mmCIF file of C-alpha atoms in Angstrom:
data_model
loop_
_atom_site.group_PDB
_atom_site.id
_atom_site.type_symbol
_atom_site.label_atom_id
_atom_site.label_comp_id
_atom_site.label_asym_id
_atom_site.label_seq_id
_atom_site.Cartn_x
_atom_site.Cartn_y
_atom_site.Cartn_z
ATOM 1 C CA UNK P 77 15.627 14.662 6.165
ATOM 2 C CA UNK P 78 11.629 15.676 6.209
ATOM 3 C CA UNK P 79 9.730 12.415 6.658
ATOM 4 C CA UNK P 80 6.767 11.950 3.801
ATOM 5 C CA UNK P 81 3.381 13.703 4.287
ATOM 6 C CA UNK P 82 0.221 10.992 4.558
ATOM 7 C CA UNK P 83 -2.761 12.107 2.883
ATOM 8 C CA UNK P 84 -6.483 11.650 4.534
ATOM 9 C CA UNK P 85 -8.744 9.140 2.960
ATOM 10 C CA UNK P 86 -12.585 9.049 1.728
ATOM 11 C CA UNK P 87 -14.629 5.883 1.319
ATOM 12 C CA UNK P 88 -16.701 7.269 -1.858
ATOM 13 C CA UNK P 89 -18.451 3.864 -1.722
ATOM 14 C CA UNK P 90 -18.887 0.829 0.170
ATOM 15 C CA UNK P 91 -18.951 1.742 3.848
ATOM 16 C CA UNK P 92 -20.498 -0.745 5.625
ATOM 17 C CA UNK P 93 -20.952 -2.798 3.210
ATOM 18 C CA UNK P 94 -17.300 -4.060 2.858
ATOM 19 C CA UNK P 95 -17.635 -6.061 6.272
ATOM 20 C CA UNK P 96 -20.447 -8.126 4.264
ATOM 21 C CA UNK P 97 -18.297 -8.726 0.794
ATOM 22 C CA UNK P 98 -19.114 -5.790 -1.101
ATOM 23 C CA UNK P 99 -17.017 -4.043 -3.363
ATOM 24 C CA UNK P 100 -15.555 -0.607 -1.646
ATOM 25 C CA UNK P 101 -13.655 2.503 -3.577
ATOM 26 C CA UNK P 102 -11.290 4.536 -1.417
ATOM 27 C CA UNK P 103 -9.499 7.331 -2.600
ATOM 28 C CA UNK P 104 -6.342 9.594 -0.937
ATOM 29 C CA UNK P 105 -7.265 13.275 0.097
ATOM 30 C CA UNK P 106 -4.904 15.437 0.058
ATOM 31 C CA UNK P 107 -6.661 18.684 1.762
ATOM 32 C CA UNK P 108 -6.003 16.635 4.823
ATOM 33 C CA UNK P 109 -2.380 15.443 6.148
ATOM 34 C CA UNK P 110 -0.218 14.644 8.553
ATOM 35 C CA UNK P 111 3.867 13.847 9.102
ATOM 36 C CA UNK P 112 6.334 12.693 11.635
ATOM 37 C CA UNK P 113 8.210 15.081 13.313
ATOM 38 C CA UNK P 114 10.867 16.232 15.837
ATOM 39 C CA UNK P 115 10.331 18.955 18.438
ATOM 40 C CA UNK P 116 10.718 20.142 21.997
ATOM 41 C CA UNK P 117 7.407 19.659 22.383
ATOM 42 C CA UNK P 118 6.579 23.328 23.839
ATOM 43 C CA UNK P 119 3.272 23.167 22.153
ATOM 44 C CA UNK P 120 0.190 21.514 24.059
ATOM 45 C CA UNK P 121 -0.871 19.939 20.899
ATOM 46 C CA UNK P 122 2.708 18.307 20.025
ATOM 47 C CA UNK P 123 3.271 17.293 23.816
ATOM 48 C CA UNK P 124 -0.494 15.711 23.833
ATOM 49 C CA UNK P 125 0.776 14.085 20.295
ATOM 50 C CA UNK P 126 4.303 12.403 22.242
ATOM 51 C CA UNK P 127 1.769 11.294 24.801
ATOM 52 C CA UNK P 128 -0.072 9.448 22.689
ATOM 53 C CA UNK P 129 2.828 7.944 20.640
ATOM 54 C CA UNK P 130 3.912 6.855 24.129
ATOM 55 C CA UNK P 131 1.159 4.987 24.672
ATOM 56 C CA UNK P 132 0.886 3.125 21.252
ATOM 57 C CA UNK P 133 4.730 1.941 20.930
ATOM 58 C CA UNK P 134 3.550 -0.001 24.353
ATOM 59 C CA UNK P 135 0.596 -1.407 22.248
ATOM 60 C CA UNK P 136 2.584 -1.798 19.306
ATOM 61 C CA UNK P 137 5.476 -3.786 21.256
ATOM 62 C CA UNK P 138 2.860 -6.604 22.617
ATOM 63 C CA UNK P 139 2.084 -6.794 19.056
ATOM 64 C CA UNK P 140 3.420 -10.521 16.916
ATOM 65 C CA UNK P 141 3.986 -9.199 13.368
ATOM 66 C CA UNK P 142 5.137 -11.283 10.746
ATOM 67 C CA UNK P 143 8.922 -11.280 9.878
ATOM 68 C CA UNK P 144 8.224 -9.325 6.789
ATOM 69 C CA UNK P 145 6.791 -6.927 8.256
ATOM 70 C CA UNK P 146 8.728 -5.951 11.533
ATOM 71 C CA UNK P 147 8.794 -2.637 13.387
ATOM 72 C CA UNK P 148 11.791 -1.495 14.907
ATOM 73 C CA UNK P 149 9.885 -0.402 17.842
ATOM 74 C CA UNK P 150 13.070 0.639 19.683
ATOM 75 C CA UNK P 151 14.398 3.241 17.559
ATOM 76 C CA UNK P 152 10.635 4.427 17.287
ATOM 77 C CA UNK P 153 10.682 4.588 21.532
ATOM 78 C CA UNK P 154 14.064 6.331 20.902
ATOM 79 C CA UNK P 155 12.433 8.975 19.076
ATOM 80 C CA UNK P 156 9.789 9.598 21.121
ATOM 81 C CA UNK P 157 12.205 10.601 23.865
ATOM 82 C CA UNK P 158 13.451 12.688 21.370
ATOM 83 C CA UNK P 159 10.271 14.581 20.625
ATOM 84 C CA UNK P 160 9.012 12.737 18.411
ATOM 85 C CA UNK P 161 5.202 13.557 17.612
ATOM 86 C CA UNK P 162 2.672 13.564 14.622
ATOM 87 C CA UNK P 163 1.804 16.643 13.267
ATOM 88 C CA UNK P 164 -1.751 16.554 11.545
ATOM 89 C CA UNK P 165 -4.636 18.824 10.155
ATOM 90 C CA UNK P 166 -6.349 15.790 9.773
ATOM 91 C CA UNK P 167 -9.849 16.162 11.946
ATOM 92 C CA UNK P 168 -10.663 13.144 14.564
ATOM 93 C CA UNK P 169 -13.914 11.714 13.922
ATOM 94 C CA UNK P 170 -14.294 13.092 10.517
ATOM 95 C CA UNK P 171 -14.422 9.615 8.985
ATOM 96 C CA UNK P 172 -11.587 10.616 6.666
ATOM 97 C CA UNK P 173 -8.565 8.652 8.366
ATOM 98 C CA UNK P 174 -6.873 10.187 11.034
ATOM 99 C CA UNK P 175 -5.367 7.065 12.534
ATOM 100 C CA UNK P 176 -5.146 5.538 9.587
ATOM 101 C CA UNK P 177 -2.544 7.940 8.780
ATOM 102 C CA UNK P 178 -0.795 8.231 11.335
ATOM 103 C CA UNK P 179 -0.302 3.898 11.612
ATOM 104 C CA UNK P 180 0.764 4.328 7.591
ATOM 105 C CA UNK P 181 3.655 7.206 8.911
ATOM 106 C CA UNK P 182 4.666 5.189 11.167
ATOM 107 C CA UNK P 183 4.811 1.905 9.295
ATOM 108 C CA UNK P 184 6.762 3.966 6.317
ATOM 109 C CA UNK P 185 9.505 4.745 9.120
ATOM 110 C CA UNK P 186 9.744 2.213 11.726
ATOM 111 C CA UNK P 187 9.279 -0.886 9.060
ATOM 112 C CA UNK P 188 12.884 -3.083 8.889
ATOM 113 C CA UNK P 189 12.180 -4.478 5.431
ATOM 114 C CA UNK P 190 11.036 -1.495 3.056
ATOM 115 C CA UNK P 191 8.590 -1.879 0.857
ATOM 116 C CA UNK P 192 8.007 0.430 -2.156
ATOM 117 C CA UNK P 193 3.871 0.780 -2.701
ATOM 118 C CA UNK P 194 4.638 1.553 -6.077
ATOM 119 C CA UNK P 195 5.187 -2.021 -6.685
ATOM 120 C CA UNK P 196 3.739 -4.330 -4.076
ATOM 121 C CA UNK P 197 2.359 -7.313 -5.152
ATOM 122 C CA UNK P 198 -1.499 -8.058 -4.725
ATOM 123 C CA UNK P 199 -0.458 -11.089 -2.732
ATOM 124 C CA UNK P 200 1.417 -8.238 -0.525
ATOM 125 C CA UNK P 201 -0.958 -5.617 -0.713
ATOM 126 C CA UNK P 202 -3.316 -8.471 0.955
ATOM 127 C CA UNK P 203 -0.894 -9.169 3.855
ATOM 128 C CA UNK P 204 -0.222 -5.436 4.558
ATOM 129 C CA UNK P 205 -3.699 -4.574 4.859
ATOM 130 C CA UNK P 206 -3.815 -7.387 7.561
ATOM 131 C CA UNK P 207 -0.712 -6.062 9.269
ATOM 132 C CA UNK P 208 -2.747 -2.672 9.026
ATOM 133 C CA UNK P 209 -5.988 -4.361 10.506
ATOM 134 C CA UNK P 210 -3.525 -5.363 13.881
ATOM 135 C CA UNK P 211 -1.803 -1.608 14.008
ATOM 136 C CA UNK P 212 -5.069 0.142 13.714
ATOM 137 C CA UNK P 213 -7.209 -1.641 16.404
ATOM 138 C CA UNK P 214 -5.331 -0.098 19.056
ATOM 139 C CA UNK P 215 -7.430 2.682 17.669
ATOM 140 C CA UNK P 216 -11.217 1.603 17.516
ATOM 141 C CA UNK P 217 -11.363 -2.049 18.119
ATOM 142 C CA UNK P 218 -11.355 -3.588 15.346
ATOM 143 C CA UNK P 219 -10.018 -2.137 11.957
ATOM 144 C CA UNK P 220 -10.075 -3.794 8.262
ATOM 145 C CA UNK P 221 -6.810 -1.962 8.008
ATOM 146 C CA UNK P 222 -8.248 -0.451 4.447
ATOM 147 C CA UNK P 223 -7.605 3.185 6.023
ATOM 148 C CA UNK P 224 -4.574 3.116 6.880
ATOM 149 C CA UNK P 225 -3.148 1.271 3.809
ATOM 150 C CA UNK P 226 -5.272 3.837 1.140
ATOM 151 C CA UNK P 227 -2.674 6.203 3.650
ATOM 152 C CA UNK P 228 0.342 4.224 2.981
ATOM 153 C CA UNK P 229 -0.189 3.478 -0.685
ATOM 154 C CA UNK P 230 -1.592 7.441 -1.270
ATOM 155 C CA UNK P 231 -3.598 5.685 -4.783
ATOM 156 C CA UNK P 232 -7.130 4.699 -5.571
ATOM 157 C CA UNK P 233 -7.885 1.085 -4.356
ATOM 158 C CA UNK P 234 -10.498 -0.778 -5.399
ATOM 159 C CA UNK P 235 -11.961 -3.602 -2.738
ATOM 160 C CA UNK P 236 -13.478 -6.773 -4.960
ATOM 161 C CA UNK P 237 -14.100 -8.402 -1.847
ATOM 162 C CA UNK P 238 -13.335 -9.436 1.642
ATOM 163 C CA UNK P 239 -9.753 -11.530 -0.254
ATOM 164 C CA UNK P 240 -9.099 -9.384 -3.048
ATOM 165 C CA UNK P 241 -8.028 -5.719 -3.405
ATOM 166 C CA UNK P 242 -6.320 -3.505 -6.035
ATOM 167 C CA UNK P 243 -4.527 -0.500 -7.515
ATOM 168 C CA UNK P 244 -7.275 1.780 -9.396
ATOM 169 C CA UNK P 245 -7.577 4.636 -11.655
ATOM 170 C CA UNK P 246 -10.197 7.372 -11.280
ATOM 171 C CA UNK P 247 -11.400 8.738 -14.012
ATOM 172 C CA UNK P 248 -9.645 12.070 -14.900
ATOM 173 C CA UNK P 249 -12.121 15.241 -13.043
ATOM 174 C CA UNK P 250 -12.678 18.327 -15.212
ATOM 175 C CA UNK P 251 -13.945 21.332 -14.843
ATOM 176 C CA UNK P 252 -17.509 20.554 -15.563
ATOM 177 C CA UNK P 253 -21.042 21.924 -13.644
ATOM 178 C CA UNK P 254 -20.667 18.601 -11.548
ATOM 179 C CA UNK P 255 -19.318 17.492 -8.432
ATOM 180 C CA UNK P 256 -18.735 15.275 -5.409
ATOM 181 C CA UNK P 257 -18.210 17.531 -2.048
ATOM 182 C CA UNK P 258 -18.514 17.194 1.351
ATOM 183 C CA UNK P 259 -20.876 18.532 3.927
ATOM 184 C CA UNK P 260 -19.282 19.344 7.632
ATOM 185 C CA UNK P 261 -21.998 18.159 9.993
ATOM 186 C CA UNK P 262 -20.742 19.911 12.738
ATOM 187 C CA UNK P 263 -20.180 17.165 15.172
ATOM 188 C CA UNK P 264 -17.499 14.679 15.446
ATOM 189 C CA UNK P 265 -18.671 10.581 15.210
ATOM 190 C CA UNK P 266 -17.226 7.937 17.147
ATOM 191 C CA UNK P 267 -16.779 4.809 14.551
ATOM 192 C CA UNK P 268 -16.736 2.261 17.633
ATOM 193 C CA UNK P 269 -20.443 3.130 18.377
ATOM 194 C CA UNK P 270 -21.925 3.079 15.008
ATOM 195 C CA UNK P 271 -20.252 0.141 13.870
ATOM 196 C CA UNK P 272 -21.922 -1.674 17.380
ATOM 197 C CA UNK P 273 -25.600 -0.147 15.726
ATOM 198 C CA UNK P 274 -24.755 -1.834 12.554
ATOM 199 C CA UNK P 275 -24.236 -5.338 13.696
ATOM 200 C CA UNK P 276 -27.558 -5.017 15.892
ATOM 201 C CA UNK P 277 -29.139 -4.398 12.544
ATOM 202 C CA UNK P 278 -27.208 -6.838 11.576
ATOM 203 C CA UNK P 279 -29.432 -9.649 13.761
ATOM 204 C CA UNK P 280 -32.215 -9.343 12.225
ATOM 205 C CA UNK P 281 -33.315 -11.510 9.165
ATOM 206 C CA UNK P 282 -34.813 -8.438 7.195
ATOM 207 C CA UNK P 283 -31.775 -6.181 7.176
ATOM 208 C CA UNK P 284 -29.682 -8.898 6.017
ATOM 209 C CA UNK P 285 -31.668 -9.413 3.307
ATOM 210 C CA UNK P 286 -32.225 -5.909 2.194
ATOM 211 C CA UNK P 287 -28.828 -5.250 2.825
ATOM 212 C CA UNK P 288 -27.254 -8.231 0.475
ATOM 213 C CA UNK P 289 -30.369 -7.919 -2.186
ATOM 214 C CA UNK P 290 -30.206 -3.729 -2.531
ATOM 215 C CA UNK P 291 -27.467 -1.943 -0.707
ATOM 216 C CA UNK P 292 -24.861 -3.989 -2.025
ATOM 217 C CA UNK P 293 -26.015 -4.698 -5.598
ATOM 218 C CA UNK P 294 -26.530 -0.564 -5.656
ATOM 219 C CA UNK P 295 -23.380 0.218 -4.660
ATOM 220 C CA UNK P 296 -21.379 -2.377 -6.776
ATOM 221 C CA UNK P 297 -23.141 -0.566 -9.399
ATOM 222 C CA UNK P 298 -21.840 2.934 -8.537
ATOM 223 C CA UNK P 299 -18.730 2.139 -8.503
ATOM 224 C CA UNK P 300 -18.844 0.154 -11.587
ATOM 225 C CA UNK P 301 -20.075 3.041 -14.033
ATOM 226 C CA UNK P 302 -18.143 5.714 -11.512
ATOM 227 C CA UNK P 303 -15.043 4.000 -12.969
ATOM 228 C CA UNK P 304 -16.475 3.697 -16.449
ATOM 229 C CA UNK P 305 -17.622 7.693 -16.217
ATOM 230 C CA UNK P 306 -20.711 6.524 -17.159
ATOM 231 C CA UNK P 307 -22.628 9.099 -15.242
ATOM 232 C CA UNK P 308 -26.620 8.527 -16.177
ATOM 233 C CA UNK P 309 -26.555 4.780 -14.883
ATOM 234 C CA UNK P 310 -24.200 6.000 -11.757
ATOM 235 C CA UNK P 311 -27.143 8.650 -10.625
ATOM 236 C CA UNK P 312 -29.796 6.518 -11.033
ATOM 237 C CA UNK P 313 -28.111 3.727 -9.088
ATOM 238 C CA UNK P 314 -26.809 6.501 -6.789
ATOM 239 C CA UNK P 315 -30.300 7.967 -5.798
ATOM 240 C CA UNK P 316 -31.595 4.410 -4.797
ATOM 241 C CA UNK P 317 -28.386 4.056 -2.560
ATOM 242 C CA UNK P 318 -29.161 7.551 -1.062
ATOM 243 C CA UNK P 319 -32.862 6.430 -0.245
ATOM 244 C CA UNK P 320 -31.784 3.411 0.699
ATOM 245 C CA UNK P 321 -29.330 4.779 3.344
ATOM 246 C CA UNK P 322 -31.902 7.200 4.498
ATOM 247 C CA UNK P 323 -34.349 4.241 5.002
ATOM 248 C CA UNK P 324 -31.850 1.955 6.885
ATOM 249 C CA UNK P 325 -29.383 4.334 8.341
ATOM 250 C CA UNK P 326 -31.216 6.850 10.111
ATOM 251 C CA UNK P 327 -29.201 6.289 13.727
ATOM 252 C CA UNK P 328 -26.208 6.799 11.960
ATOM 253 C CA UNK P 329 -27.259 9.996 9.692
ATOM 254 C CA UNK P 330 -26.421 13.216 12.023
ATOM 255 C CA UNK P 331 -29.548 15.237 13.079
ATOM 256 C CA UNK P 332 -28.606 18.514 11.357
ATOM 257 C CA UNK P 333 -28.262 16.529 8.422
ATOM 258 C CA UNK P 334 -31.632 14.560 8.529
ATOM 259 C CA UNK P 335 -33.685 16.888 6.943
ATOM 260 C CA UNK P 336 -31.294 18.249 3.862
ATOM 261 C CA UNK P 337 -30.730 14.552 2.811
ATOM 262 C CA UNK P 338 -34.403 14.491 2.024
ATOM 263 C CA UNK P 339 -34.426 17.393 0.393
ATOM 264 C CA UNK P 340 -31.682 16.059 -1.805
ATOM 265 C CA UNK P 341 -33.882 12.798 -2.677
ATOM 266 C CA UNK P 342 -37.073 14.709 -3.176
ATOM 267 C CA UNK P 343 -35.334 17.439 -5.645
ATOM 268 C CA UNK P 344 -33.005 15.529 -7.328
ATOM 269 C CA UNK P 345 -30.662 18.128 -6.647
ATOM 270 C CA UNK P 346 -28.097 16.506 -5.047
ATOM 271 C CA UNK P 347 -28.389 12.706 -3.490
ATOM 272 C CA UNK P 348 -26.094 12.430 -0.267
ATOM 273 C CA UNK P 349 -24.620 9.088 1.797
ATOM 274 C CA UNK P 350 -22.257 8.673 4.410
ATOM 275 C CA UNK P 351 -18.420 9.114 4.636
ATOM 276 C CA UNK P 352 -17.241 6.147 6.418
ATOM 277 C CA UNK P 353 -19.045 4.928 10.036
ATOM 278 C CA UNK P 354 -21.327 8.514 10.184
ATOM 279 C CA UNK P 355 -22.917 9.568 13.663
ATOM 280 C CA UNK P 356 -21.085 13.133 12.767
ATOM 281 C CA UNK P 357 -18.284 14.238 10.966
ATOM 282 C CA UNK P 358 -18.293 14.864 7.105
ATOM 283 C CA UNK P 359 -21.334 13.431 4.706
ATOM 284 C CA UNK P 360 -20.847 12.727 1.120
ATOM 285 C CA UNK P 361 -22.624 15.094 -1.387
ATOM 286 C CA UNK P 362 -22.906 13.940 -5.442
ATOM 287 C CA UNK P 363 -24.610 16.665 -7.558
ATOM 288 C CA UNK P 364 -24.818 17.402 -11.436
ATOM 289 C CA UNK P 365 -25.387 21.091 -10.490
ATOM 290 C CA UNK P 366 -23.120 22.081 -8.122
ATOM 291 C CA UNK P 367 -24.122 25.740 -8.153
ATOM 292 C CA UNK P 368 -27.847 24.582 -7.811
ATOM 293 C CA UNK P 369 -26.873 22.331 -4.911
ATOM 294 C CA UNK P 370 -24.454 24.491 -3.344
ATOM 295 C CA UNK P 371 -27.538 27.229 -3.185
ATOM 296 C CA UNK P 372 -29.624 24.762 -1.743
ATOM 297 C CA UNK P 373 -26.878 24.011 0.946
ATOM 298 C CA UNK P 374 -25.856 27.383 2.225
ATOM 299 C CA UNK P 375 -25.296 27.896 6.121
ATOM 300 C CA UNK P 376 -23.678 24.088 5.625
ATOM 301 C CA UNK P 377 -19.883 24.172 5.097
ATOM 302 C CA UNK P 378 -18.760 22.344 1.756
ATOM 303 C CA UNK P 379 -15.727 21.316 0.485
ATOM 304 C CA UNK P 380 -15.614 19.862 -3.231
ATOM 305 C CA UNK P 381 -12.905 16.883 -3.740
ATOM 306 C CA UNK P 382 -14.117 16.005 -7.399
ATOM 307 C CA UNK P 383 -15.333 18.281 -10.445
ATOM 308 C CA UNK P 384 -17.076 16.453 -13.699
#
């Protein structure tokens, strides 16, 4: 039996701002994916893997889940003996979910009471992206568990808040002139770093402010007429993010990227923002002209996840 695959994640909105209560929209990716599976680990990559899954069942055994959510961490040490290892395309410090991932595969196989995500209640949804939050810190800290359950539940969620979350739809892409992409930095970023940056910032009086009065009320906006399709109001509220971002978030906008985020603001080309924690890995890019942008872009390696 071939376990099931566990699609990469993008924050399109709300990074950062989600630890301070503001709305968030994550959506599956399925360039990007990984699966558990069985070999005799001849490979470096698939012995490094076993290694690693070694190490976590030790993390995840001091771990006190709830009842209704259990692992059965002995059949998952079993299997590791076995050969057990994660096979994944999904790039480390890309900010599109690597660990979150592999936590959801292993969840999905090791869990003693099944769940189905097509039907789990919000009250549940809750309490499994808490379970998540626990599984995932082995990995940078401290985790919201959002990545891997976007993993897990491989549909749109929408965050309302720090209590509430929810199944979403997307509006329908189309072959239109317009698009959202992403740009490869060239660097990997390390979310454990950036995330210590932020709640510096965080100290002061100012940010605060400008974070709770602007950032957030911009991107609640976004995502509000993102969902609607209502694409004038979602530029103009998307440009303000951008500059916003590029104003407040310099340490954590990558150096090669510095200068072609202006050039975004200042044309109106294209507006970009970051893809989860930034310091490296992939950048969001929103155009109405992807042609015209992509021009603009070249030597930069794109990858378009939504036409309009």
């Amino acid at each position: 039996m071939t376990n099931p695959l566990f699609y990469a994640k993008i924050i399109l909105f709300g990074e950062y701002g989600m630890i301070e209560d503001s709305q968030g929209l994550v959506v599956p990716y399925s360039f990007y994916k990984g699966t558990l599976k069985f070999s005799d680990l001849s490979s470096e990559f698939e012995l490094n893997s076993n290694r690693h899954l070694q190490k976590y069942s030790e993390f995840l055994t001091a771990l006190d889940l709830s009842d209704d959510f259990k692992l059965d961490i002995d059949s998952f040490k079993k299997d590791i003996s076995n050969g057990l290892f994660f096979d994944s395309n999904i790039p480390q410090g890309y900010g599109v979910g690597s660990s979150g991932a592999l936590v959801a595969a292993i969840f999905e196989k090791y869990s003693i009471s099944k769940l189905n995500p097509e039907n789990i209640s919000k009250d549940n949804l809750k309490k499994l992206k808490a379970v998540f939050g626990e599984m995932e810190s082995y990995f940078h800290g401290k985790s919201s568990g959002m990545d891997p359950l976007i993993c897990y539940m491989n549909l749109p969620i929408l965050i309302e808040n720090k209590e509430n979350l929810d199944r979403v739809n997307i509006p329908e892409g189309e072959e239109g002139k317009g698009a959202i992409f992403l740009i490869d930095s060239g660097m990997t970023g390390e979310t454990g770093p950036m995330i210590q940056i932020f709640f510096e910032k965080m100290k002061t009086e100012g940010f605060r402010k400008t974070l709770k009065e602007e950032f957030i009320r911009y991107n609640n906006a976004c995502i509000e007429s993102f969902l609607k399709k209502d694409m004038n109001p979602f530029f103009r509220n998307l440009k303000k993010l951008s500059h916003w971002a590029y104003e407040h978030f310099r340490p954590m906008i990558p150096e090669s990227i510095f200068n072609i985020w202006k050039k975004g603001l200042d044309s109106n080309a294209y507006y970009l923002k970051l893809c989860g924690s930034g310091g490296g890995g992939y950048i969001l890019g929103f155009t109405k002209d992807y042609a015209k942008a992509e021009k603009m872009l070249e030597g930069f390696q794109k990858e378009v996840i939504y036409r309009f």
